[in-house]
């Protein structure tokens, strides 16, 4: 292409030529001639400009003096209308003297004449120093650069006969208007310059053509760069370069290539085959083929070879070969990959190990990360106090940790078992690591145990294990356990570099283990508090068969609770409630609210009234203390309170918040009673309303908190539908079986909260076990009524209870007659015990007195309290009921 490209290059114009050294020399000569011609022209122009400036200064000063001293100028400035008197004369003078401006001004600098009428009446402008001189009445003549170009201005003062300054006359002349001399000389000067330029250009063209042939058309920068590149390639770059001729002889070699190939000093000019290179490398260099990054051995080195042909753009045929030593790069690359893998291992370990707050889970995460990426077998062993949530105290001897997690154990090597305590002798590496607080690296071989006890080393070697690293899990100076890593025969033994990795894994694990230990301790405390605050067992009562279960939340105990409270009159109160949140605060608050419910139940108030009292209590509790840093308050607690009367079969229920209620009738029909919803306790708003439902015997009542239905992937409606189907499918289960069934079937796989579940199967008191009479409001009715009650007790085969019952009934009726109001009513209930009730129309609260020996009365209620197992008062819409219960077993 080189021979055919030259005509084309000629047709491209002068640009390649001008870039060459010859072209640049030609341009330099041409520029020198132009500078000389320009200097001559400038000298003539400067001389002409000097004459023009002198001429302009003389002309402007003469005109200014003539106009200032002219008769009538001073008189016009003293008159009332100086502009009208002077303007015409000034214009005539300007045109006649061929100046550019004739300006007459007063002592303030106000113009009275000017070629541009719009400037008349305005202050004169110009350089500040020049204007000050004019206003002081001095005669000046100066050159300055105005907006129209260089100008000369001359100013002459105008005075009265007595010398008083009236103003001045300023005459301006542009210097360019007097350049007539330059204009006359310029054609001659340009002609001379053009002739000189033509002669010089011809001579420069002849010289540049000769220089171009000698420099091959290269520019100075190209020639300099070519030399610099040549020198850098040969002496500076850390890459070998060979230039081969077409017949494969070494034309050029740099220092790096000479060292890599160990060439002799006289290698240039010799054939490649005579250089004594490796056969494969010699074959490659003589082949002449295009090669990119082929790796070939050369002695103890690995060389990356690149080869390209030089037969391009008309250059001589041959090859250029570059050589690069990749031995160190290969080692560094392997190390970089290994370092990247270790960093990735530590990164994954930091994420996974800290992902759980459970001790076993933390240990298992370390094992999962380490095997097989770091070790073939890994084990984590924790000290017993850590498993109990306690902080171990030194000394740790004898060392007997609990093996918490193991990974990578081969089936044929049953050396490590999870869940076993491991006793380490003082000579073992584990004991040494705990004692020194530092990691221990041991290696064992066929002829050396490497510091292991001989028996253990032989046992491990028999199963292919040849090295271990054991690291104490220490946090804040306390040893929590051990992490031990083993490698088997198919991998390289551990080295000093692996100690740093094992230590970093141990540090991250120790932090997570300590967090899990603290969490386990706090969880145990909260769980213990929760268990003490929840009912330890359900009280005995005959109104319903009851079973209850509590399930903590996945993250620990919460604020849900249940309660079964026996009430007088063969009744029972069923309660479920929940305090929002989890942890110690929720558990403690739950205990306070449960106690409050029991206390309010002792007053035997209806469910809606009890919830109103609870609402006021929660409001007061919230006002007593500010919210903590998390904004936790009692407000938002929920509660469902229900009373079942086994005599009337009536079930009364009221609700605050979201606890649920399901009713399963004896025929298996499942119903969700429409209990009016009210805001949670402490939020005020709507009043609480109770609902009364008649229930047949053997009805099942299911009271639950929202955690039974709701989960991370389940809505309340979905859980409620599942609850209906579960209860309808198994209508004959007793309460305990119902609780287990609901936990197995309805409870979400991942509950979002703790659960309180209470199931009751209702009972009704046989009408044969109920006796009641209306009593005349007359003291004479006490004896007949006592006799009637005694007859009914004998009819119930309660002969042993007659005496006590007669005493209690007599005292209760007498008390009602003395302190109460009609109507008077008595009722006897035979259930688990004998209950005697006397009601009257007064709401006056009875109170027990302690009569002295001389008092005739005041001993009635005292005797009732002595002979009855329990007694009390409850209020009704029409008055009150005083009741007393005696045990039939003790009668």
Tab-separated table of C-alpha atoms in Angstrom, residues 66-79 81-82 85-86 89 104 158-159 166:
chain	number	residue	atom	x	y	z
A	66	UNK	CA	-8.260	81.602	19.690
A	67	UNK	CA	-11.860	80.862	20.740
A	68	UNK	CA	-11.214	81.518	24.435
A	69	UNK	CA	-9.589	84.922	23.785
A	70	UNK	CA	-12.029	85.929	21.057
A	71	UNK	CA	-14.044	89.077	21.772
A	72	UNK	CA	-17.467	88.164	23.144
A	73	UNK	CA	-16.600	84.729	24.616
A	74	UNK	CA	-16.157	86.031	28.141
A	75	UNK	CA	-19.162	88.300	27.745
A	76	UNK	CA	-21.341	85.384	26.536
A	77	UNK	CA	-20.298	83.243	29.512
A	78	UNK	CA	-21.306	86.091	31.825
A	79	UNK	CA	-24.690	86.446	30.157
A	81	UNK	CA	-27.985	82.569	27.634
A	82	UNK	CA	-24.438	81.476	26.887
A	85	UNK	CA	-24.608	83.173	22.064
A	86	UNK	CA	-21.784	80.694	21.610
A	89	UNK	CA	-19.658	80.378	16.701
A	104	UNK	CA	-17.393	75.732	26.092
A	158	UNK	CA	-11.901	82.002	29.845
A	159	UNK	CA	-11.490	84.932	32.305
A	166	UNK	CA	-15.616	82.162	33.997
